[in-house]
Coordinates of C-alpha atoms in Angstrom, one line a residue:
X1 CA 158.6 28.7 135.4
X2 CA 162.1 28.4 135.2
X3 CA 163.6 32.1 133.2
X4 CA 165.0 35.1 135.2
X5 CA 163.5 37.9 133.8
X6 CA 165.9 40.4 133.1
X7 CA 165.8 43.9 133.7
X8 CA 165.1 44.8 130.2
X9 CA 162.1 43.1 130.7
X10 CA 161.0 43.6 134.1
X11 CA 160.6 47.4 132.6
X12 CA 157.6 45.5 130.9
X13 CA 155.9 45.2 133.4
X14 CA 155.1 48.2 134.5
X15 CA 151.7 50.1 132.5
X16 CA 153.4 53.2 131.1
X17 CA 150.5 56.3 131.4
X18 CA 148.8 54.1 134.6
X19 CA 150.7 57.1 136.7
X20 CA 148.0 59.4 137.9
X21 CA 146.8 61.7 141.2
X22 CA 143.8 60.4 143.0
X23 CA 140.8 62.6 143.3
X24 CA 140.9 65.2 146.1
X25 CA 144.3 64.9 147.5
X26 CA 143.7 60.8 148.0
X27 CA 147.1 59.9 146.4
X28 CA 148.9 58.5 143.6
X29 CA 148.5 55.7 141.9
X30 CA 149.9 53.5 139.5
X31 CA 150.0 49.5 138.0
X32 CA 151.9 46.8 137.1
X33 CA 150.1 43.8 134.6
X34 CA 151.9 40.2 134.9
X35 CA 153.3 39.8 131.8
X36 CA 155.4 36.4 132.6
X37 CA 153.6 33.9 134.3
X38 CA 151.6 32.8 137.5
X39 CA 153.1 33.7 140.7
X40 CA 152.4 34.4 144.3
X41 CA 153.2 37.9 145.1
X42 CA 154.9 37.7 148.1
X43 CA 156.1 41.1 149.7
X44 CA 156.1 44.4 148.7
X45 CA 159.1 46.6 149.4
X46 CA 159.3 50.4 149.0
X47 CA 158.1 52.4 145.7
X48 CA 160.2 55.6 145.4
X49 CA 158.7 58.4 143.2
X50 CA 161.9 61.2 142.5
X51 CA 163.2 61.5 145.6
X52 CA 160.3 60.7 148.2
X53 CA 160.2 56.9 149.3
X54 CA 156.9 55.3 150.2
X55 CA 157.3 53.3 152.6
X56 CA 155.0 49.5 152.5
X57 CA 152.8 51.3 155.5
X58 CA 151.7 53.8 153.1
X59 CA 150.9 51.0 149.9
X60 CA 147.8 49.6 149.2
X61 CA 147.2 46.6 146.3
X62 CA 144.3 47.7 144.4
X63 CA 143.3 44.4 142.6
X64 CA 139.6 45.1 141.0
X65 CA 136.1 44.8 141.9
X66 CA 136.6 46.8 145.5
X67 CA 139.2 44.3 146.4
X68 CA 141.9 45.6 148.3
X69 CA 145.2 44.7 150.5
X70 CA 147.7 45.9 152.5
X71 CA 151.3 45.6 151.3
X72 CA 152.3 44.8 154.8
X73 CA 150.2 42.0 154.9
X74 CA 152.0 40.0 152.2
X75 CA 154.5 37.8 153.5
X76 CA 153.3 38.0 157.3
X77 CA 152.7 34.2 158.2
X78 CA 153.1 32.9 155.2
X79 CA 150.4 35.2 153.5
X80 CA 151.0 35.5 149.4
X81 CA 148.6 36.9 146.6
X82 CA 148.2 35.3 143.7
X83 CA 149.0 36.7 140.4
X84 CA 147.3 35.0 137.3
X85 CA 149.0 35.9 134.2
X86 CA 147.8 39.1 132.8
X87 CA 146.4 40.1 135.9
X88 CA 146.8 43.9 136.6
X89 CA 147.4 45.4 140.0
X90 CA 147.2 49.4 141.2
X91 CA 149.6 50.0 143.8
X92 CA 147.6 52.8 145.5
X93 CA 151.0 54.9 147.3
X94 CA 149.3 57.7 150.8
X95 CA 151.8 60.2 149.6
X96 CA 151.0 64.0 148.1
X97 CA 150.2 64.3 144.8
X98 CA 152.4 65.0 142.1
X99 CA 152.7 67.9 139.5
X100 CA 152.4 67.1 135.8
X101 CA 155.1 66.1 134.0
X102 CA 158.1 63.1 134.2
X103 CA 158.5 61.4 137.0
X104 CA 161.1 58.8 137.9
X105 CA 159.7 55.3 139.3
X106 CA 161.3 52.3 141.4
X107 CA 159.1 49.5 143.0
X108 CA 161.1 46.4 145.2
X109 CA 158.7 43.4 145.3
X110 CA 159.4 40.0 145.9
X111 CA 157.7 36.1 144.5
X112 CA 157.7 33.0 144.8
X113 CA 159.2 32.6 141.5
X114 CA 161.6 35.1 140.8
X115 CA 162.7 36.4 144.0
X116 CA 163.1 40.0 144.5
X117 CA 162.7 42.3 141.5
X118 CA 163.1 45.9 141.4
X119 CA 161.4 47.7 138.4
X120 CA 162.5 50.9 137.1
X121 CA 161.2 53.2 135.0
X122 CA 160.3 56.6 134.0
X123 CA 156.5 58.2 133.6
X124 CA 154.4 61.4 133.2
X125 CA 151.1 63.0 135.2
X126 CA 148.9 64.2 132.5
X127 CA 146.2 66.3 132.4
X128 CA 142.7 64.7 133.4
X129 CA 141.2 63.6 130.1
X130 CA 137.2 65.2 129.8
X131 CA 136.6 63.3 126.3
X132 CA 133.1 61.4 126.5
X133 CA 133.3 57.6 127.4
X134 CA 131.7 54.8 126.7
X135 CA 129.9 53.4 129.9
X136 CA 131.8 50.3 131.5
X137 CA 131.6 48.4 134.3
X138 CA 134.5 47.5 136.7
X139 CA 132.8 44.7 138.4
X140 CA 130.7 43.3 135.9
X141 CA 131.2 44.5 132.2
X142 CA 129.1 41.8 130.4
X143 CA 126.1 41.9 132.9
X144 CA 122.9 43.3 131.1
X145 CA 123.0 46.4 132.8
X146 CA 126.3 47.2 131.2
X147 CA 125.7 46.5 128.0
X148 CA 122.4 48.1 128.3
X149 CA 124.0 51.1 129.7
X150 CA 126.4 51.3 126.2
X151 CA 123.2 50.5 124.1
X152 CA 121.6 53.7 125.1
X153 CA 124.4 55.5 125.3
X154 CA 124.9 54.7 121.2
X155 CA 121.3 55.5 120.6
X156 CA 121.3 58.9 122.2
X157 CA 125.0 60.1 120.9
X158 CA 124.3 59.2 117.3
X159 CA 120.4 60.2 117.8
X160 CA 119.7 56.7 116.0
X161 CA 117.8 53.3 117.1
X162 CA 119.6 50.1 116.9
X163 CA 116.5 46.9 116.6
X164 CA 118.5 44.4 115.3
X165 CA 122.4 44.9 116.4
X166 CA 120.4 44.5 120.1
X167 CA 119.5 40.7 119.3
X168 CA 121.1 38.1 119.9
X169 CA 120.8 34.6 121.8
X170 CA 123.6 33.9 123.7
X171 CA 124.8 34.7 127.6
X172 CA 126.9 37.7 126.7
X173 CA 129.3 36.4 129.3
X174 CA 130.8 34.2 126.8
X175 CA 132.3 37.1 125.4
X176 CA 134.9 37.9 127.9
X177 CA 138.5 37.5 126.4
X178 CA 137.1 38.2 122.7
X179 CA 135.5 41.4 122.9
X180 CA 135.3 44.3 125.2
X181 CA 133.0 46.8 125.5
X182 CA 130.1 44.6 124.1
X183 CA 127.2 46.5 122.6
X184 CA 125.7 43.3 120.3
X185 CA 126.1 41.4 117.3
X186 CA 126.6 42.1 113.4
X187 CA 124.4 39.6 111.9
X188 CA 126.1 37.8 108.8
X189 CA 124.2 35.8 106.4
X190 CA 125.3 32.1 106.5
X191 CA 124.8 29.7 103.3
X192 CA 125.9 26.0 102.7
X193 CA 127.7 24.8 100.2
X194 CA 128.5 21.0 99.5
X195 CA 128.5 18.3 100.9
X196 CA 132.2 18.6 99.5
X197 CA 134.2 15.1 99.4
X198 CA 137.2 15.3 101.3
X199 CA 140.3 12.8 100.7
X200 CA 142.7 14.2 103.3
X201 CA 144.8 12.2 106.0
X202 CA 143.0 13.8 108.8
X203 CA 139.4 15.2 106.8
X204 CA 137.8 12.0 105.3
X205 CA 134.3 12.2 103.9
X206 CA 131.6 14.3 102.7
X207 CA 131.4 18.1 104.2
X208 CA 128.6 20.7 104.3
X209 CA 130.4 23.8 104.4
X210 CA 128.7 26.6 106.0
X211 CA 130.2 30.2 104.5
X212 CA 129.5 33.6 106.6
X213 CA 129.1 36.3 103.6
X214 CA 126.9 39.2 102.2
X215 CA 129.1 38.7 98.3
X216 CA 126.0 37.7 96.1
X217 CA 127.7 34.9 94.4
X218 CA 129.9 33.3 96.4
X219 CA 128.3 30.5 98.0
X220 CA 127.1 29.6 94.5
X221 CA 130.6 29.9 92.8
X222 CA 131.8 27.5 95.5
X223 CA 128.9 25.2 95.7
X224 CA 129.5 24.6 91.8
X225 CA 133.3 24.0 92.0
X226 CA 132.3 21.7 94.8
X227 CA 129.7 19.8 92.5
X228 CA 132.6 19.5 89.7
X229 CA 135.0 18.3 92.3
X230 CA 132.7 15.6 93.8
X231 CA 131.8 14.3 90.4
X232 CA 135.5 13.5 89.8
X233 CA 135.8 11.6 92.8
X234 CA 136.5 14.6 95.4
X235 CA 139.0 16.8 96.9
X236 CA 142.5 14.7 97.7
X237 CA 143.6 17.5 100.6
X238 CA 147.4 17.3 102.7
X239 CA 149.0 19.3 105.3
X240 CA 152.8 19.8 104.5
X241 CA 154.0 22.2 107.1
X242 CA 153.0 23.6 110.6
X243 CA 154.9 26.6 112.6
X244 CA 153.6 29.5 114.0
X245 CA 156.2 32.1 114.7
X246 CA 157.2 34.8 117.2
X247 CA 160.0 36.9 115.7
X248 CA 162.5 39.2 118.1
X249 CA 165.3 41.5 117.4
X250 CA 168.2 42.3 119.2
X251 CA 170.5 45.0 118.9
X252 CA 174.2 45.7 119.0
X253 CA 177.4 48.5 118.7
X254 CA 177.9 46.6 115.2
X255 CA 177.4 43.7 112.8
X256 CA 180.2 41.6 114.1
X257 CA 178.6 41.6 117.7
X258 CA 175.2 40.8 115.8
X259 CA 176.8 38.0 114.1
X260 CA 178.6 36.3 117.1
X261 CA 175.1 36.3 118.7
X262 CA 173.0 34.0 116.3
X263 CA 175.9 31.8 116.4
X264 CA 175.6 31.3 120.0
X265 CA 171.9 31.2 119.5
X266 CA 172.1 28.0 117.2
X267 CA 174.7 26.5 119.7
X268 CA 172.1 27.1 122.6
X269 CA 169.0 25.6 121.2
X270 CA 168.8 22.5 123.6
X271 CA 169.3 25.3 126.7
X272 CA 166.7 27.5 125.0
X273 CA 164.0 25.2 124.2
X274 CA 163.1 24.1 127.9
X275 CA 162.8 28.1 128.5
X276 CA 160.5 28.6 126.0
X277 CA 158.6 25.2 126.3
X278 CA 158.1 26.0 129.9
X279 CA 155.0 28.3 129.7
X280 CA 152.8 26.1 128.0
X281 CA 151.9 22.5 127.6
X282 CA 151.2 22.8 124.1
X283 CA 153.8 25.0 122.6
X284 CA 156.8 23.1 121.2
X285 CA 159.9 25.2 120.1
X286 CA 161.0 23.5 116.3
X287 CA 163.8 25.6 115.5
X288 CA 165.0 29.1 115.7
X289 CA 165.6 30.8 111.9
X290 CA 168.4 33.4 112.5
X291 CA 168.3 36.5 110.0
X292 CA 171.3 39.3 110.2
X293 CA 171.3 42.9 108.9
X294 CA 173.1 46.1 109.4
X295 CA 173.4 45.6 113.0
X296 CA 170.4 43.7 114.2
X297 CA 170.0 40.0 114.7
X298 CA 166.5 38.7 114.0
X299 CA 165.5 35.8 115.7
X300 CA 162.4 33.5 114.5
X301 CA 161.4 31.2 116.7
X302 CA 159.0 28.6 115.2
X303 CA 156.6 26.4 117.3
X304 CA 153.7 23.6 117.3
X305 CA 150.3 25.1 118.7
X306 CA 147.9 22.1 118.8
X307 CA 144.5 22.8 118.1
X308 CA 144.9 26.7 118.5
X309 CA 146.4 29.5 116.3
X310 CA 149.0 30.0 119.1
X311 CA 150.1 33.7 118.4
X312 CA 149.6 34.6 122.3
X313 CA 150.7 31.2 123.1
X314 CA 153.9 31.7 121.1
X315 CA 154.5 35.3 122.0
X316 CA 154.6 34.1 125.7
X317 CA 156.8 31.5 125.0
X318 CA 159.2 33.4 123.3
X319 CA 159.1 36.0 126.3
X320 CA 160.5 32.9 128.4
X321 CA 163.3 32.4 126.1
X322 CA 164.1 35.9 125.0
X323 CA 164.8 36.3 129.1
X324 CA 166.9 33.6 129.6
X325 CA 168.8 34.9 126.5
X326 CA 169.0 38.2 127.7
X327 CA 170.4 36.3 131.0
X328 CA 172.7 34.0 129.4
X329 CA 174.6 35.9 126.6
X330 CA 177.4 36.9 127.9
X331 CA 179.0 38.5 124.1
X332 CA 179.2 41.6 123.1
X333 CA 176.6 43.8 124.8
X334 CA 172.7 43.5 123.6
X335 CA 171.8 46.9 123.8
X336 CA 167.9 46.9 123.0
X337 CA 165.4 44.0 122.3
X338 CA 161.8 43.9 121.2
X339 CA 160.1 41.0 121.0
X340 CA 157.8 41.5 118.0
X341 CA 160.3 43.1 114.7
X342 CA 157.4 42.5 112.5
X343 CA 159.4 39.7 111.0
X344 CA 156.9 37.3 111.8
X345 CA 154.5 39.4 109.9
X346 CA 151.9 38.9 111.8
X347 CA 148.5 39.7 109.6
X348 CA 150.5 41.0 107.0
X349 CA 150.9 39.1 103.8
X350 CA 154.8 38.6 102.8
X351 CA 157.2 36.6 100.9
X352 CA 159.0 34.6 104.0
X353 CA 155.9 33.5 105.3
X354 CA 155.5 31.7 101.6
X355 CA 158.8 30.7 101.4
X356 CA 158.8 29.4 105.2
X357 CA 155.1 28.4 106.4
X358 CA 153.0 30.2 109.0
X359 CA 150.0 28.4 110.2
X360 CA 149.5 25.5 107.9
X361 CA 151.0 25.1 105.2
X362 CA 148.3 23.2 103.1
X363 CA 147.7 21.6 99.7
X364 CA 144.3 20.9 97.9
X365 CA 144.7 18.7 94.3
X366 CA 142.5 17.7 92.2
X367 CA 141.9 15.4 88.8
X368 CA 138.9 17.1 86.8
X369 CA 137.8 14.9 84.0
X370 CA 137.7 16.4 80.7
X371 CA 134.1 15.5 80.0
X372 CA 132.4 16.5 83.5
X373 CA 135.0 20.4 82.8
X374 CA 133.4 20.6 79.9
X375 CA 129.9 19.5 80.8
X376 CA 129.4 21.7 83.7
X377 CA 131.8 24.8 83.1
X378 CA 131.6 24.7 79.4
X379 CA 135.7 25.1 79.2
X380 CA 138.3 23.1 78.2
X381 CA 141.1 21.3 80.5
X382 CA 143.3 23.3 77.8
X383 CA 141.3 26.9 77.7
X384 CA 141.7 26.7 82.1
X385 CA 145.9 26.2 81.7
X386 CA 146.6 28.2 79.2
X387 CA 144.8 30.6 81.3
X388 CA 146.4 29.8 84.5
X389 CA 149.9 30.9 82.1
X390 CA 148.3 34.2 81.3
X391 CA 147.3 34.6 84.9
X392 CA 150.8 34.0 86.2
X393 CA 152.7 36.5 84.6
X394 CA 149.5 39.5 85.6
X395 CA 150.7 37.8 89.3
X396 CA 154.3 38.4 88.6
X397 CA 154.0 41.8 87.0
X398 CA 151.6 42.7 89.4
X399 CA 153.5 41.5 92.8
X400 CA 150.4 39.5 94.3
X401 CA 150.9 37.4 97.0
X402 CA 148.8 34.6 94.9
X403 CA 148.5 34.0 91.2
X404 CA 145.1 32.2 92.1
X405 CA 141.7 33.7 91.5
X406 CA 140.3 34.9 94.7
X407 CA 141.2 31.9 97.8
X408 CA 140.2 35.0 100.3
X409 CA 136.7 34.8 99.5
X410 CA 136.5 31.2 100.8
X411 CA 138.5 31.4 103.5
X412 CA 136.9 34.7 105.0
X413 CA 133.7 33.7 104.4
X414 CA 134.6 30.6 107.0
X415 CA 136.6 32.4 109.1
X416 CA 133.6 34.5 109.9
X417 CA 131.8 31.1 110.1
X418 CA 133.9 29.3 112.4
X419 CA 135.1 32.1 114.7
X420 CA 138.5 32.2 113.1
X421 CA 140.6 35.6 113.7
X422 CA 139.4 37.1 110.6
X423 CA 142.6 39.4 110.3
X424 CA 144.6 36.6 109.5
X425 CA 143.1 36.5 106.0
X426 CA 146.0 38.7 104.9
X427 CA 148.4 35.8 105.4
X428 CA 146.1 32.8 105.1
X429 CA 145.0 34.0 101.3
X430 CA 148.8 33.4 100.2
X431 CA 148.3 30.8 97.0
X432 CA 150.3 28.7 94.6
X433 CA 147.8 27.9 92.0
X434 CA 148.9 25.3 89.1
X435 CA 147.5 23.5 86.7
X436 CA 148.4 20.9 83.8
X437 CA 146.9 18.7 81.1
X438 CA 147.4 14.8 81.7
X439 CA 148.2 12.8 79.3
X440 CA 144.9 11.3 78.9
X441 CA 143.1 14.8 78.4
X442 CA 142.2 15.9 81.9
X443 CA 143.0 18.7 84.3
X444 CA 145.0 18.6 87.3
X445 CA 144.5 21.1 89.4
X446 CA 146.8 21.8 92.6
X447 CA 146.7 25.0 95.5
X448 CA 149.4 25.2 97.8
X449 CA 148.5 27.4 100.7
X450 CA 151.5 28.5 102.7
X451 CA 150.2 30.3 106.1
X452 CA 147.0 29.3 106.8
X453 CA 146.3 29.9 110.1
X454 CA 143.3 28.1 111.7
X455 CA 142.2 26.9 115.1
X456 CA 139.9 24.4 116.6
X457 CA 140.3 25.4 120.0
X458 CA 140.7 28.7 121.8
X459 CA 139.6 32.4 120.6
X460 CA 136.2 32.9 118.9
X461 CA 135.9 29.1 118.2
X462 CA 133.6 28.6 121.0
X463 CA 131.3 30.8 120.9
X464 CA 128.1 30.2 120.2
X465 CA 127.1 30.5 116.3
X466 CA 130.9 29.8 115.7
X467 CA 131.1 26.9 117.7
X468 CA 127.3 25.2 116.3
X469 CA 130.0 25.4 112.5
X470 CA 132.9 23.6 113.3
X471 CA 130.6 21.2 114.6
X472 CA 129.0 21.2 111.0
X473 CA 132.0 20.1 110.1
X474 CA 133.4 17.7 112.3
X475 CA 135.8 19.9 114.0
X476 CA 135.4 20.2 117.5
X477 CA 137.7 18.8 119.6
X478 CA 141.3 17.9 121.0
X479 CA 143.0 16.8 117.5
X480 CA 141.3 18.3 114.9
X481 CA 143.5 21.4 113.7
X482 CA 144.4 19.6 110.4
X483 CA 140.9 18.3 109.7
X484 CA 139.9 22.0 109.5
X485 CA 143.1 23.1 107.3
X486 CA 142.1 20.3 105.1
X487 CA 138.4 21.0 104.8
X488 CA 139.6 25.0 104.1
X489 CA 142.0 24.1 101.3
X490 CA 139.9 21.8 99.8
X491 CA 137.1 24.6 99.3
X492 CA 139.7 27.0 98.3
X493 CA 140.3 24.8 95.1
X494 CA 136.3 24.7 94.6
X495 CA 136.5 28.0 94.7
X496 CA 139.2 28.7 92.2
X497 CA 138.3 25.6 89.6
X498 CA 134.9 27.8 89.4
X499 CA 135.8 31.2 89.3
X500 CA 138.8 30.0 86.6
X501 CA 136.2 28.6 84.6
X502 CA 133.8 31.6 84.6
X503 CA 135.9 33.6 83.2
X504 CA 137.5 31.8 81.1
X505 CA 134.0 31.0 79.7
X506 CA 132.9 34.6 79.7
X507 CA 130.3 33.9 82.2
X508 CA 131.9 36.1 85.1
X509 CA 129.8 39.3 84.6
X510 CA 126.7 37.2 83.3
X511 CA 126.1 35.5 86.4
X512 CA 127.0 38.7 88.9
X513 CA 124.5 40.2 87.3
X514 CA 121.6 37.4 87.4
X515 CA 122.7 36.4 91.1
X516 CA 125.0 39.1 92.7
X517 CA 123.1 42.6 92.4
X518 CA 120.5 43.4 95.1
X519 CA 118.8 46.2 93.1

């Protein structure tokens, strides 16, 4: 690591509401999470609560599982303690408790890294919360007997039996980093569709497509806009556009000061990008978009992720940078910074992320010949554009995010598959459906998806069921992040050319009502 941190955000480090007493007079007790990147602790200084000091004698490191040390033991012959990043420690203070309310806090520690830091910040003693809890364990939480434990704890508070959430086949273990507090699994129907034929740069071939839905319909909508597609020689898919963004503000006395700032910013890119490039061996800075209003200066930082989604990846990146920033500038004074301003609208659907790509930006095109369009959806290349017109301006009037059909069916249904963050359906279902006649009678058909964001590696992609479907398709693997946009897009168009041509055709609520309804 190479940043300072500055003091704006060594404040982040601390766990605001982690201040509390200790049972029976023990203590107080508090913690600190690494937030910036693997270090060796390697002394501990005092940690002064109001006006009482606690000296190192009287500190204890509290790191989990019944694992404790000294402070005075750090730094004596050499002795460190590691701290991974996102690592939480308690520092456990032999001092008389406090009374509720504020409370000011300093702690003086010292790393490898950084040197000595001093954190300061302000917190409160509360009340003892006596709400019921959900049984966890500190030293194991995915062993049987802790999820057990929950299991019957859900059963008797809600007086119901749970057979089938119970089941499941895998060593819950996996789990850890995707979801706490594991009680077992909602079971979603998976059906194939395809073999879909894929003419991309990265997906070449013929796909099964395996789509995790209960929507009666759907895999067969797909499955037939996949027949259509394959008859007329496939899917030809391209990725355009990569970026994943992390998007800080900083704040000034006025615009001016706001202004000044991004132009030193775009001076300073070559000084920034080793900052930010620092934490990871994957994450590769592009560019930095600089947006001013009123007095704030937005900064969008735009990076490569490999074969993962990279929102952590980036967020910790930009961390890097946004420190040595708050080291460098020496303008007019920054006088708050956040490093999320929901500019980067993260699982939110919006108009820059169109404009500018988040994820993948990916595009699906097809020729459908005029005889096979009218063969098997019983329209006409000219009934499915004139359409697409009509469609356009309900889009417009209507402010969608997509003047398609319905491209977040398709890519939910293999999110859940594939072990994709399903949230980021509200971005990745952005579309740019068009459609002409060619001269010789046929349709072209094109999707442009602007932030589709997928991963290959990292998340819930390798878990079990989730893992056994990118398989399915080929995707597992260092390198295979645009295979997997391709693949996505390409369905996406399936999807569309059949749902387009069902209603166009009238047979929309015909065939929800001989395959969709369960009654």
């Amino acid at each position: 690591m190479v940043f300072t941190p500055s003091p704006m955000l060594l404040k982040l480090l601390y766990n605001r509401g982690s201040l509390h007493n200790l049972p029976d007079g023990q203590g107080v007790a508090f913690s600190i999470k690494n937030r910036l990147d693997t270090v060796h602790l390697t002394g501990v200084g005092h940690v002064a609560i109001g006006g009482v000091v606690v000296p190192p004698e009287h500190i204890q490191l509290d790191l989990g599982g019944g694992e404790r040390r000294l402070a005075t033991s750090l730094g004596a012959a050499g002795q460190a303690l590691e701290l991974a990043v996102g690592q939480v420690v308690s520092f456990v203070l032999d001092t008389a408790s406090l009374p509720e309310g504020m409370h000011q806090l300093g702690v003086r520690f010292s790393t490898d890294a950084f040197g000595e830091l001093h954190v300061e910040v302000e917190d409160a003693i509360v009340s003892q919360d006596s709400r019921v809890r959900i049984p966890r364990s500190e030293d194991d939480d995915y062993a049987d007997a802790a999820i057990q434990a929950r299991q019957q704890f859900a059963e008797q508070f809600t007086q119901q039996e749970f057979k089938h959430l119970k089941q499941y086949s895998f060593d819950a273990h996996q789990l850890q980093g995707n979801c706490e507090s594991f009680v077992g699994v909602a079971q979603v129907p998976v059906g194939l569709a395809g073999p879909l034929t894929v003419n991309g740069e990265h997906a070449q071939g013929d796909f099964l497509i395996p789509l995790a839905t209960t929507e009666g319909t759907l895999v067969a909508s797909y499955n037939r806009g996949i027949q259509v597609l394959n008859l007329c020689g496939g899917v030809k898919c391209t990725v355009i556009g990569d970026a994943m963004q992390r998007a800080p503000v900083f704040v000034f006395d006025d615009a001016r000061g706001a202004r000044d700032f991004g132009r030193w910013v775009a001076d300073s890119l070559e000084q920034i990008r080793p900052e930010a490039e620092s934490t990871s061996r994957v994450a590769k800075l592009q560019y930095i978009d600089t947006y001013l209003s009123n007095k704030f200066a937005y900064l969008r930082f735009n990076f490569s992720t490999g074969d993962a989604a990279g929102q952590n990846m980036v967020g910790r990146a930009t961390f890097a940078a946004c420190s040595w920033i708050l080291e460098h500038y020496k303008g007019a004074p920054i006088r708050h910074f956040y490093l999320e301003s929901n500019f980067a609208t993260d699982k939110k659907a919006s108009q820059i992320n169109v404009m500018r790509t988040r994820g993948k930006r990916v595009v699906a095109e097809a020729v459908v010949k005029r005889d096979v369009l009218q063969q098997r959806m019983r329209v006409t290349p000219e009934q499915l554009a004139y359409h697409g017109q009509v469609s356009n301006v309900g889009a417009f009037l209507s402010g969608a995010n997509n003047n398609g059909a319905h491209s977040a069916n398709g890519i939910t249904a293999l999110f859940i598959a594939t072990g994709q963050d399903v949230a980021n359906v509200s971005e990745s279902s952005a579309g740019v459906l068009y459609s002409e006649v060619t001269k010789e009678g046929d349709l072209y058909i094109n999707i442009t998806i602007p932030s589709l964001i997928v991963a290959t590696h990292g998340g819930g992609t390798g878990l079990a069921t989730q893992n056994e479907c990118l398989r399915m398709l080929g995707c597992v693997g260092r390198g295979t992040i645009y295979k997997f946009a391709e693949i996505v897009a390409g369905v996406v168009l399936a999807g569309e050319l059949s749902l387009g041509a069902a209603i166009s055709s009238s047979d929309w609520v015909s065939s929800h009502e001989q395959y969709g309804r369960n009654r």
